[in-house]
Short mmCIF file of C-alpha atoms and ligand atoms in Angstrom, two decimals:
data_model
loop_
_atom_site.label_atom_id
_atom_site.label_comp_id
_atom_site.label_asym_id
_atom_site.label_seq_id
_atom_site.Cartn_x
_atom_site.Cartn_y
_atom_site.Cartn_z
CA MET A 819 119.43 184.45 182.08
CA LEU A 820 120.72 187.36 184.16
CA LEU A 821 117.70 187.07 186.39
CA PHE A 822 118.42 183.34 186.84
CA VAL A 823 122.03 184.05 187.94
CA TYR A 824 120.81 186.77 190.26
CA LEU A 825 118.26 184.46 191.88
CA ILE A 826 120.83 181.70 192.42
CA PHE A 827 123.35 184.00 194.08
CA CYS A 828 121.06 186.37 195.89
CA SER A 829 118.32 184.13 197.20
CA GLY A 830 120.56 181.83 199.17
CA LEU A 831 123.52 182.15 201.48
CA ILE A 832 125.94 183.56 198.95
CA VAL A 833 124.75 187.09 199.59
CA SER A 834 128.22 188.65 199.40
CA GLN A 835 128.39 187.62 195.73
CA CYS A 836 125.38 189.83 195.14
CA ARG A 837 127.24 192.90 196.21
CA LEU A 838 129.81 192.37 193.47
CA THR A 839 127.30 193.11 190.72
CA THR A 840 127.16 196.65 189.44
CA GLU A 841 123.37 196.60 189.38
CA ASP A 842 122.73 197.46 193.00
CA GLY A 843 123.34 201.17 193.17
CA CYS A 844 126.76 202.63 193.77
CA ASN A 845 126.81 204.74 190.64
CA LEU A 846 126.35 208.38 189.86
CA PRO A 847 125.52 209.83 186.44
CA ALA A 848 128.04 212.33 185.01
CA LYS A 849 127.01 215.96 184.60
CA GLY A 850 129.16 218.20 182.41
CA ASN A 851 132.91 218.32 181.84
CA SER A 852 134.55 214.90 182.25
CA LYS A 853 138.01 216.14 183.23
CA PHE A 854 139.29 217.32 186.63
CA PRO A 855 141.03 220.72 186.63
CA SER A 856 144.77 220.42 185.92
CA ASN A 857 145.70 221.72 189.40
CA PHE A 858 143.34 219.37 191.24
CA SER A 859 145.05 217.55 194.16
CA PHE A 860 144.70 213.77 194.32
CA GLY A 861 145.90 212.02 197.44
CA VAL A 862 145.39 209.48 200.17
CA ALA A 863 145.05 209.78 203.94
CA THR A 864 146.21 207.94 207.08
CA ALA A 865 146.45 208.69 210.81
CA ALA A 866 149.32 208.14 213.26
CA TYR A 867 147.70 205.77 215.77
CA GLN A 868 146.14 203.69 213.01
CA ILE A 869 149.36 202.96 211.09
CA GLU A 870 152.52 203.81 213.02
CA GLY A 871 152.89 201.24 215.79
CA GLY A 872 156.09 201.96 217.74
CA TRP A 873 153.81 202.84 220.64
CA ASN A 874 156.70 203.31 223.10
CA ALA A 875 159.59 203.69 220.65
CA ASP A 876 162.27 206.36 221.04
CA GLY A 877 160.72 208.12 224.01
CA LYS A 878 157.11 208.31 222.83
CA GLY A 879 154.76 208.91 225.74
CA LEU A 880 151.60 207.00 226.57
CA SER A 881 148.57 208.17 224.63
CA LEU A 882 144.84 208.02 225.19
CA TRP A 883 144.44 205.20 222.67
CA ASP A 884 147.42 203.29 224.11
CA ASP A 885 145.68 203.39 227.47
CA PHE A 886 142.28 202.50 226.02
CA THR A 887 143.43 199.50 223.98
CA HIS A 888 145.69 198.20 226.77
CA ASN A 889 143.19 198.54 229.59
CA TYR A 890 139.83 198.00 227.89
CA PRO A 891 140.53 195.23 225.35
CA HIS A 892 136.89 194.13 225.41
CA MET A 893 136.01 197.47 223.80
CA ILE A 894 137.87 196.47 220.60
CA ASP A 895 136.14 193.86 218.40
CA ASP A 896 139.23 191.67 217.96
CA LYS A 897 140.90 192.81 221.21
CA THR A 898 143.85 194.20 219.26
CA THR A 899 145.85 197.40 219.72
CA GLY A 900 147.79 199.88 217.60
CA ASP A 901 151.04 198.87 219.36
CA VAL A 902 152.52 197.63 216.07
CA ALA A 903 149.77 198.22 213.47
CA ALA A 904 151.31 198.57 209.97
CA ASP A 905 154.58 199.58 211.70
CA SER A 906 154.88 202.73 209.63
CA TYR A 907 157.10 204.19 212.38
CA HIS A 908 159.80 201.76 211.21
CA ARG A 909 158.55 201.20 207.66
CA PHE A 910 157.72 204.57 206.20
CA ASP A 911 159.75 203.64 203.12
CA GLN A 912 157.17 200.98 202.30
CA ASP A 913 154.44 203.60 202.49
CA LEU A 914 156.51 205.93 200.35
CA ALA A 915 156.88 203.24 197.69
CA ALA A 916 153.10 202.88 197.64
CA LEU A 917 152.58 206.65 197.39
CA LYS A 918 155.01 206.81 194.47
CA GLU A 919 153.37 203.90 192.70
CA LEU A 920 150.00 205.62 193.05
CA LYS A 921 151.45 208.87 191.72
CA VAL A 922 149.50 210.94 194.25
CA THR A 923 150.23 214.66 194.45
CA HIS A 924 149.37 214.83 198.18
CA TYR A 925 149.67 212.67 201.30
CA ARG A 926 147.56 213.45 204.35
CA PHE A 927 149.00 211.97 207.55
CA SER A 928 148.82 212.91 211.21
CA ILE A 929 151.41 213.63 213.87
CA SER A 930 151.34 211.87 217.20
CA TRP A 931 151.46 214.59 219.88
CA SER A 932 152.85 211.95 222.30
CA ARG A 933 155.96 211.58 220.14
CA ILE A 934 156.65 215.33 220.12
CA PHE A 935 155.77 216.08 223.78
CA PRO A 936 155.57 212.65 225.51
CA ASN A 937 153.68 214.00 228.52
CA GLY A 938 151.83 216.61 226.49
CA ASP A 939 153.89 219.52 227.79
CA ILE A 940 156.76 221.35 226.07
CA SER A 941 159.06 220.43 228.97
CA SER A 942 159.07 216.84 227.68
CA ARG A 943 160.12 217.78 224.10
CA ASN A 944 161.40 214.64 222.33
CA GLN A 945 163.90 215.14 219.52
CA TYR A 946 163.53 211.56 218.24
CA GLY A 947 159.84 212.11 217.65
CA ILE A 948 160.49 215.43 215.94
CA ASP A 949 163.12 213.77 213.71
CA TYR A 950 160.77 210.99 212.66
CA TYR A 951 158.36 213.44 211.01
CA ASN A 952 161.24 215.51 209.61
CA ASN A 953 162.35 212.41 207.78
CA VAL A 954 158.81 211.69 206.50
CA ILE A 955 158.39 215.26 205.26
CA ASP A 956 161.84 215.36 203.65
CA LYS A 957 161.21 212.14 201.76
CA LEU A 958 157.83 213.36 200.55
CA GLU A 959 159.43 216.57 199.36
CA ALA A 960 162.20 214.68 197.56
CA ASN A 961 159.46 212.82 195.68
CA ASP A 962 157.34 215.84 194.91
CA ILE A 963 154.47 214.77 197.16
CA GLN A 964 152.88 217.60 199.17
CA PRO A 965 152.16 216.85 202.84
CA ILE A 966 148.80 217.66 204.40
CA VAL A 967 149.41 217.37 208.12
CA THR A 968 146.73 216.72 210.74
CA MET A 969 147.84 217.82 214.20
CA VAL A 970 145.35 215.78 216.23
CA HIS A 971 143.64 212.70 214.79
CA PHE A 972 141.60 211.41 217.79
CA ASP A 973 144.64 210.54 219.96
CA LEU A 974 146.03 212.77 222.76
CA PRO A 975 148.90 212.44 225.24
CA TYR A 976 147.52 210.52 228.20
CA GLU A 977 148.67 213.17 230.68
CA ILE A 978 146.56 215.75 228.87
CA GLN A 979 143.61 213.41 228.92
CA LYS A 980 144.05 212.75 232.63
CA ILE A 981 143.23 216.37 233.38
CA GLY A 982 140.17 216.34 231.14
CA GLY A 983 141.47 216.59 227.58
CA PHE A 984 139.03 218.53 225.42
CA ALA A 985 136.73 219.12 228.38
CA ASN A 986 139.31 221.29 230.15
CA PRO A 987 139.74 224.90 228.92
CA LEU A 988 143.47 224.53 229.67
CA PHE A 989 143.50 222.44 226.51
CA ILE A 990 143.43 225.59 224.39
CA ASN A 991 146.89 226.75 225.50
CA GLN A 992 148.30 223.23 225.55
CA PHE A 993 147.28 222.77 221.93
CA VAL A 994 148.61 226.14 220.82
CA THR A 995 152.01 225.36 222.39
CA TYR A 996 152.08 222.04 220.51
CA ALA A 997 150.98 223.71 217.25
CA ILE A 998 153.77 226.30 217.55
CA GLU A 999 156.28 223.47 217.97
CA LEU A 1000 154.98 221.94 214.72
CA PHE A 1001 155.08 225.24 212.83
CA ASN A 1002 158.65 225.87 214.06
CA ASN A 1003 159.90 222.43 213.04
CA TYR A 1004 157.95 221.67 209.89
CA GLY A 1005 156.38 224.90 208.65
CA ASP A 1006 159.18 225.52 206.15
CA ARG A 1007 157.96 222.48 204.19
CA VAL A 1008 154.36 221.88 205.31
CA LYS A 1009 151.98 224.32 203.62
CA THR A 1010 148.64 222.68 204.44
CA TRP A 1011 147.69 222.10 208.08
CA ILE A 1012 144.62 220.54 209.62
CA THR A 1013 144.20 221.20 213.33
CA PHE A 1014 141.65 218.53 214.30
CA ASN A 1015 140.05 215.51 212.69
CA GLU A 1016 136.30 214.89 213.05
CA PRO A 1017 135.59 216.79 216.28
CA LEU A 1018 131.90 215.94 216.20
CA LEU A 1019 132.71 212.25 216.25
CA TYR A 1020 135.28 212.30 219.06
CA CYS A 1021 133.21 214.71 221.13
CA LYS A 1022 129.93 212.80 220.80
CA SER A 1023 131.43 209.33 221.20
CA GLY A 1024 134.15 210.12 223.74
CA TYR A 1025 132.57 212.85 225.87
CA GLY A 1026 128.88 212.13 225.33
CA GLU A 1027 127.95 208.51 224.68
CA ALA A 1028 131.10 207.15 226.39
CA ASN A 1029 131.65 204.39 223.84
CA TYR A 1030 135.05 205.78 222.75
CA PRO A 1031 137.88 206.94 224.96
CA PRO A 1032 137.91 208.79 227.31
CA GLN A 1033 134.47 207.20 227.96
CA ILE A 1034 132.88 210.23 229.58
CA HIS A 1035 129.10 210.10 230.09
CA GLY A 1036 128.19 213.66 229.30
CA ALA A 1037 125.69 213.50 226.44
CA GLY A 1038 124.25 216.86 225.46
CA LEU A 1039 126.58 218.62 227.91
CA ILE A 1040 130.27 217.66 228.01
CA ASP A 1041 130.29 216.74 224.31
CA TYR A 1042 129.18 220.35 223.65
CA ILE A 1043 132.02 221.65 225.88
CA CYS A 1044 134.39 219.44 223.87
CA VAL A 1045 133.22 221.03 220.60
CA ASP A 1046 133.53 224.49 222.15
CA ASN A 1047 137.13 223.95 223.33
CA THR A 1048 138.05 222.34 219.99
CA LEU A 1049 136.87 225.43 218.12
CA LYS A 1050 138.70 227.76 220.52
CA ALA A 1051 141.94 225.77 220.34
CA HIS A 1052 141.71 225.64 216.54
CA ALA A 1053 141.09 229.38 216.25
CA ALA A 1054 143.81 230.31 218.75
CA ALA A 1055 146.38 228.26 216.80
CA TYR A 1056 145.18 229.81 213.54
CA ARG A 1057 145.58 233.34 214.91
CA VAL A 1058 149.12 232.59 216.14
CA TYR A 1059 150.04 231.16 212.74
CA LYS A 1060 148.69 234.20 210.93
CA SER A 1061 150.49 236.68 213.16
CA LYS A 1062 153.81 234.89 213.65
CA PHE A 1063 154.36 232.34 210.89
CA PHE A 1064 152.31 233.17 207.82
CA ASN A 1065 154.60 235.89 206.48
CA THR A 1066 157.58 233.58 206.31
CA GLN A 1067 155.85 230.22 205.77
CA GLY A 1068 152.79 231.16 203.71
CA GLY A 1069 150.76 228.04 204.48
CA LYS A 1070 147.05 227.54 205.09
CA ILE A 1071 145.09 226.00 207.94
CA GLY A 1072 141.80 224.12 208.01
CA ILE A 1073 139.89 221.61 210.13
CA SER A 1074 138.47 218.24 208.99
CA LEU A 1075 134.74 218.02 209.68
CA ASP A 1076 132.73 214.83 209.30
CA SER A 1077 129.20 214.99 208.03
CA GLN A 1078 126.60 212.89 206.34
CA PHE A 1079 124.12 214.55 204.00
CA SER A 1080 120.64 214.50 205.52
CA ILE A 1081 118.16 213.70 202.76
CA SER A 1082 114.46 214.59 202.76
CA ASN A 1083 111.87 216.12 200.44
CA ASP A 1084 111.43 218.88 202.97
CA THR A 1085 114.28 221.34 202.26
CA ALA A 1086 113.77 223.17 205.56
CA LEU A 1087 114.17 219.90 207.43
CA THR A 1088 117.34 219.07 205.51
CA HIS A 1089 118.68 222.55 206.20
CA ARG A 1090 118.00 222.19 209.93
CA ALA A 1091 119.64 218.75 210.05
CA MET A 1092 122.71 220.02 208.21
CA GLN A 1093 123.08 222.78 210.79
CA TYR A 1094 123.30 220.13 213.52
CA ASN A 1095 125.69 217.94 211.53
CA LEU A 1096 128.08 220.07 209.53
CA GLY A 1097 126.97 223.49 210.80
CA PHE A 1098 127.74 222.80 214.47
CA LEU A 1099 131.42 223.44 213.75
CA ALA A 1100 131.26 224.98 210.27
CA HIS A 1101 128.86 227.82 211.10
CA PRO A 1102 131.09 229.40 213.79
CA LEU A 1103 134.05 229.24 211.37
CA PHE A 1104 132.66 229.96 207.93
CA SER A 1105 129.30 231.74 208.20
CA LYS A 1106 128.98 235.52 207.85
CA SER A 1107 127.42 235.92 211.31
CA GLY A 1108 129.65 233.48 213.23
CA GLY A 1109 128.60 231.64 216.39
CA TYR A 1110 126.68 228.39 216.61
CA PRO A 1111 123.79 227.91 214.14
CA GLU A 1112 120.82 229.98 215.31
CA VAL A 1113 118.53 226.94 215.23
CA MET A 1114 120.81 225.06 217.64
CA VAL A 1115 121.17 228.06 219.95
CA GLU A 1116 117.39 228.50 220.17
CA GLU A 1117 116.35 224.86 220.39
CA ILE A 1118 119.00 223.74 222.87
CA ARG A 1119 118.29 226.71 225.10
CA ARG A 1120 114.56 225.96 225.03
CA ASN A 1121 115.18 222.27 225.78
CA SER A 1122 117.59 223.14 228.60
CA LEU A 1123 115.10 225.46 230.30
CA LYS A 1124 112.36 222.84 230.01
CA GLU A 1125 114.70 220.37 231.70
CA GLY A 1126 114.88 222.76 234.67
CA ARG A 1127 118.34 224.18 233.97
CA ILE A 1128 119.15 227.84 234.42
CA THR A 1129 121.30 228.14 231.28
CA SER A 1130 121.62 226.43 227.94
CA ARG A 1131 123.65 223.22 227.72
CA LEU A 1132 125.19 224.68 224.56
CA PRO A 1133 127.99 227.03 225.65
CA ASP A 1134 127.51 230.68 224.88
CA LEU A 1135 130.14 231.71 222.34
CA ASP A 1136 130.58 235.19 223.76
CA GLY A 1137 131.57 238.18 221.62
CA LYS A 1138 135.31 237.77 221.98
CA TRP A 1139 135.55 234.10 221.02
CA LYS A 1140 132.89 234.43 218.37
CA HIS A 1141 135.13 236.91 216.55
CA ILE A 1142 138.34 234.96 217.10
CA ILE A 1143 136.72 231.83 215.65
CA LYS A 1144 134.86 233.46 212.75
CA GLY A 1145 137.02 233.30 209.63
CA SER A 1146 139.77 231.31 211.34
CA ALA A 1147 140.17 228.75 208.56
CA ASP A 1148 141.51 229.04 205.02
CA PHE A 1149 139.60 226.05 203.72
CA LEU A 1150 136.97 223.57 204.81
CA ALA A 1151 138.19 219.98 204.92
CA ILE A 1152 135.36 217.50 204.68
CA ASN A 1153 135.36 213.80 205.55
CA TYR A 1154 132.42 212.26 203.71
CA TYR A 1155 131.48 208.58 203.81
CA THR A 1156 127.72 208.15 203.73
CA SER A 1157 124.25 209.72 204.09
CA ARG A 1158 120.87 209.12 205.73
CA TYR A 1159 117.21 209.88 205.10
CA ILE A 1160 115.74 211.97 207.87
CA SER A 1161 112.25 212.52 209.27
CA ARG A 1162 110.86 214.31 212.33
CA ALA A 1163 111.05 212.31 215.55
CA GLU A 1164 109.52 214.51 218.29
CA LYS A 1165 111.24 212.78 221.17
CA PRO A 1166 109.80 213.87 224.53
CA ILE A 1167 111.72 216.44 226.59
CA GLY A 1168 112.60 215.08 229.99
CA GLU A 1169 114.49 212.14 228.56
CA ASN A 1170 118.19 212.30 229.29
CA PRO A 1171 119.64 215.15 227.27
CA SER A 1172 121.80 214.30 224.29
CA PHE A 1173 122.78 215.53 220.88
CA GLU A 1174 120.28 212.99 219.48
CA ARG A 1175 117.51 214.42 221.65
CA ASP A 1176 118.28 217.97 220.54
CA TYR A 1177 118.67 216.85 216.91
CA ASP A 1178 115.28 215.15 217.22
CA LEU A 1179 115.26 213.38 213.87
CA ASP A 1180 114.87 209.75 212.92
CA GLU A 1181 117.33 208.45 210.38
CA SER A 1182 116.94 205.65 207.88
CA ILE A 1183 118.56 204.16 204.83
CA ASP A 1184 117.39 203.16 201.38
CA PRO A 1185 117.49 199.37 201.13
CA LYS A 1186 118.90 199.78 197.62
CA TRP A 1187 122.08 201.39 198.94
CA LYS A 1188 125.09 199.10 198.80
CA ARG A 1189 126.65 198.53 202.22
CA GLY A 1190 130.35 198.26 203.09
CA LEU A 1191 131.67 195.96 205.78
CA SER A 1192 131.36 198.77 208.33
CA ARG A 1193 127.80 198.70 209.64
CA TRP A 1194 127.24 202.41 209.12
CA LEU A 1195 128.76 202.69 205.64
CA TYR A 1196 126.39 202.83 202.66
CA CYS A 1197 127.44 204.00 199.22
CA VAL A 1198 125.56 207.28 198.60
CA PRO A 1199 127.65 209.36 196.18
CA GLU A 1200 124.82 211.85 195.55
CA GLY A 1201 125.18 212.79 199.23
CA LEU A 1202 128.73 214.01 198.57
CA GLU A 1203 127.58 216.10 195.61
CA SER A 1204 124.79 217.56 197.75
CA ILE A 1205 127.05 218.38 200.69
CA LEU A 1206 129.53 220.16 198.42
CA LYS A 1207 126.70 222.25 197.00
CA PHE A 1208 125.43 222.94 200.53
CA ILE A 1209 128.91 224.25 201.45
CA ARG A 1210 129.01 226.35 198.26
CA ASP A 1211 125.68 228.00 199.06
CA GLU A 1212 125.98 228.24 202.84
CA TYR A 1213 129.61 229.32 203.27
CA ASP A 1214 130.24 231.63 200.34
CA ASN A 1215 131.89 228.98 198.21
CA VAL A 1216 134.85 228.56 200.55
CA GLU A 1217 137.72 226.39 199.29
CA VAL A 1218 137.09 222.70 200.04
CA ILE A 1219 139.36 219.67 200.25
CA VAL A 1220 137.75 216.25 200.65
CA THR A 1221 140.18 214.92 203.26
CA GLU A 1222 138.56 211.47 203.65
CA ASN A 1223 136.28 209.19 201.69
CA GLY A 1224 136.63 205.43 201.61
CA TRP A 1225 135.14 201.94 201.49
CA SER A 1226 135.58 199.01 203.87
CA ASP A 1227 135.59 195.34 202.99
CA LYS A 1228 137.07 192.04 204.10
CA GLY A 1229 140.31 192.66 202.25
CA ASP A 1230 140.28 190.84 198.88
CA LEU A 1231 142.82 192.12 196.38
CA GLU A 1232 140.07 192.19 193.75
CA ASP A 1233 138.14 195.06 195.29
CA ILE A 1234 135.46 195.83 192.70
CA GLU A 1235 133.24 197.51 195.26
CA ARG A 1236 136.02 199.88 196.34
CA ILE A 1237 136.56 200.85 192.70
CA GLN A 1238 132.83 201.51 192.29
CA TYR A 1239 132.77 203.60 195.45
CA LEU A 1240 135.87 205.54 194.44
CA LYS A 1241 134.58 206.15 190.93
CA SER A 1242 131.12 207.27 191.97
CA HIS A 1243 132.45 209.61 194.67
CA LEU A 1244 135.02 211.12 192.34
CA GLN A 1245 132.12 211.62 189.93
CA ALA A 1246 130.27 213.44 192.72
CA VAL A 1247 133.25 215.74 193.21
CA LEU A 1248 133.51 216.38 189.48
CA ASN A 1249 129.77 217.09 189.17
CA ALA A 1250 130.07 219.56 192.05
CA ILE A 1251 133.05 221.29 190.43
CA ASN A 1252 131.09 221.49 187.17
CA ASP A 1253 128.34 223.16 189.18
CA GLY A 1254 130.64 225.87 190.50
CA CYS A 1255 131.82 224.30 193.79
CA ASN A 1256 135.31 225.33 194.87
CA VAL A 1257 136.68 221.82 195.51
CA ARG A 1258 140.46 221.65 195.23
CA GLY A 1259 141.39 218.12 196.28
CA TYR A 1260 140.33 214.59 197.15
CA MET A 1261 142.11 212.25 199.61
CA TYR A 1262 141.05 208.60 199.60
CA TRP A 1263 140.89 206.86 203.00
CA SER A 1264 143.15 205.02 203.27
CA LEU A 1265 146.53 204.39 201.70
CA ILE A 1266 146.96 201.11 203.58
CA ASP A 1267 144.92 198.81 205.82
CA ASN A 1268 145.11 199.95 209.41
CA PHE A 1269 143.73 199.83 212.94
CA GLU A 1270 140.09 200.83 212.51
CA TRP A 1271 139.60 202.00 216.10
CA GLN A 1272 137.00 199.83 217.87
CA ARG A 1273 136.75 197.54 214.84
CA GLY A 1274 140.44 196.67 215.28
CA TYR A 1275 141.76 194.96 212.14
CA THR A 1276 138.44 193.35 211.19
CA VAL A 1277 137.61 195.78 208.38
CA LYS A 1278 139.94 196.99 205.63
CA PHE A 1279 139.91 200.44 204.03
CA GLY A 1280 143.29 200.29 202.28
CA LEU A 1281 144.12 200.67 198.62
CA TYR A 1282 147.02 198.48 199.73
CA SER A 1283 146.53 195.40 201.83
CA VAL A 1284 148.98 194.97 204.73
CA ASN A 1285 150.07 191.56 205.91
CA MET A 1286 149.49 192.28 209.59
CA THR A 1287 150.74 188.88 210.76
CA SER A 1288 154.08 189.12 208.98
CA PRO A 1289 157.00 190.77 210.79
CA THR A 1290 157.82 192.77 207.67
CA LYS A 1291 154.22 193.93 207.07
CA GLU A 1292 154.33 193.75 203.28
CA ARG A 1293 152.01 196.13 201.45
CA THR A 1294 150.27 194.64 198.39
CA ALA A 1295 148.36 196.70 195.84
CA ARG A 1296 144.66 195.97 195.44
CA ASN A 1297 143.02 196.41 192.02
CA SER A 1298 141.82 199.83 193.12
CA VAL A 1299 145.42 201.07 193.02
CA GLY A 1300 145.54 200.68 189.22
CA TYR A 1301 142.16 202.37 188.88
CA TYR A 1302 143.04 205.37 191.07
CA ARG A 1303 146.47 205.80 189.50
CA LYS A 1304 144.91 206.00 186.05
CA VAL A 1305 142.48 208.70 187.24
CA ILE A 1306 145.39 210.62 188.76
CA GLU A 1307 147.46 210.34 185.58
CA THR A 1308 144.69 211.26 183.14
CA HIS A 1309 142.41 213.41 185.32
CA LEU A 1310 139.60 211.45 183.68
CA LEU A 1311 137.11 208.97 185.13
CA SER A 1312 136.93 205.74 183.18
C1 LIG B 93 137.13 208.69 209.79
C2 LIG B 93 138.33 208.70 210.67
O1 LIG B 93 138.97 209.94 210.57
C3 LIG B 93 139.31 207.59 210.38
O2 LIG B 93 140.25 207.56 211.41
C4 LIG B 93 138.56 206.28 210.23
O3 LIG B 93 139.42 205.20 210.08
C5 LIG B 93 137.61 206.39 209.07
N1 LIG B 93 136.63 207.41 209.38
C6 LIG B 93 136.85 205.12 208.73
O4 LIG B 93 136.00 204.80 209.78
#
């Protein structure tokens, strides 16, 4: 009978019905203790440009993503912008109500640099912008919800971008000045900071492949400079915090790194791939030796010389910076969504340089993996367990917070697939903890539906749906809210 139902639904056009069955692989078997530690942090995440709207409200300056969505509408699937989005700039109370209903212990959100310094520089300091986040943080505190604050989530003041953004070494001091402003204003209440979100993604897409703003064609060259300046800016801000703020504020600072797990039977191949993915930024920060992963240093230098260059395309982290960067993070924040199988590619040298060329691996998926609405998103919870174990073994069991993990769909309130994804990935975290991994928290992406960058509003990641066409932008709980709240209340997976 079951087979009959399956054939009816899955052989014809009603393919989406197929995905609602639990039979097609988004599960993970439990290993060990079934309860999360009592001090485990459960939360949700958002980012300023994706939810706030108010793009020019109260003195906010133009940002990179304002410019991109206004001037290159064809680059966004539904030609929309974040001008209004979920209007959280005017409707934070609606978000707060959702956070309270969920009973989360933590809320990860980001600050828009263009609200604090509209032209990027301290001379343009904007009190209205500063007050907005003071209000958010105060209300979280009044409700016993700890803030986790991201300083830069993809978006930058346009004036900073105009002079090169992450490709300009001036960026390091510009960022530190901004970070100090944040510590001064919010450090009495914010105890967990994240400097940058997903550098590998914004560097590769924005400064390499040119399919994200600022659309720079610099694959295998400028994207590497972008990573280099990101690490330096992060470390410089960390050192200032430790010397000038830590004694009185006592907070901790990390950086959110995105990585898939690269699966293969060949452990050496997996190890090499993980150095290119996670290790590119994690090795300089968390390894004992510091600097870029040796395999990247050697291979990119060899490739560069073969291409006729006189130096490596990968910047040389000289002694001074290597030491400033090494150890400049109190925890590793990981954004995990999906994984890939890998195999050797052996792409010929002489092709245009790129990260992909240096990486030199082919990637594939298992057709059994369930796919989200986002083209790249497959449910692979075992990848999260593996990456947490990789971090345990590679970086001396550093403290980890999962700062993003989420599922996209068309937006139904009955979101069975999101619940499956959430459950199996929480299981992965629990299995990793049971296996000695130092994981302290999990933030689901996202609290509410929002502007999904180049996908506009066509895919939904929210636990809460947002009525984007209504002027009051009502938030409505999806079924996953009840599921997640129960996990948070009981610390058990059901
Ligand atoms: C990671 C990014 O940090 C976030 O902004 C984005 O919406 C999610 N991935 C989903 O694509």
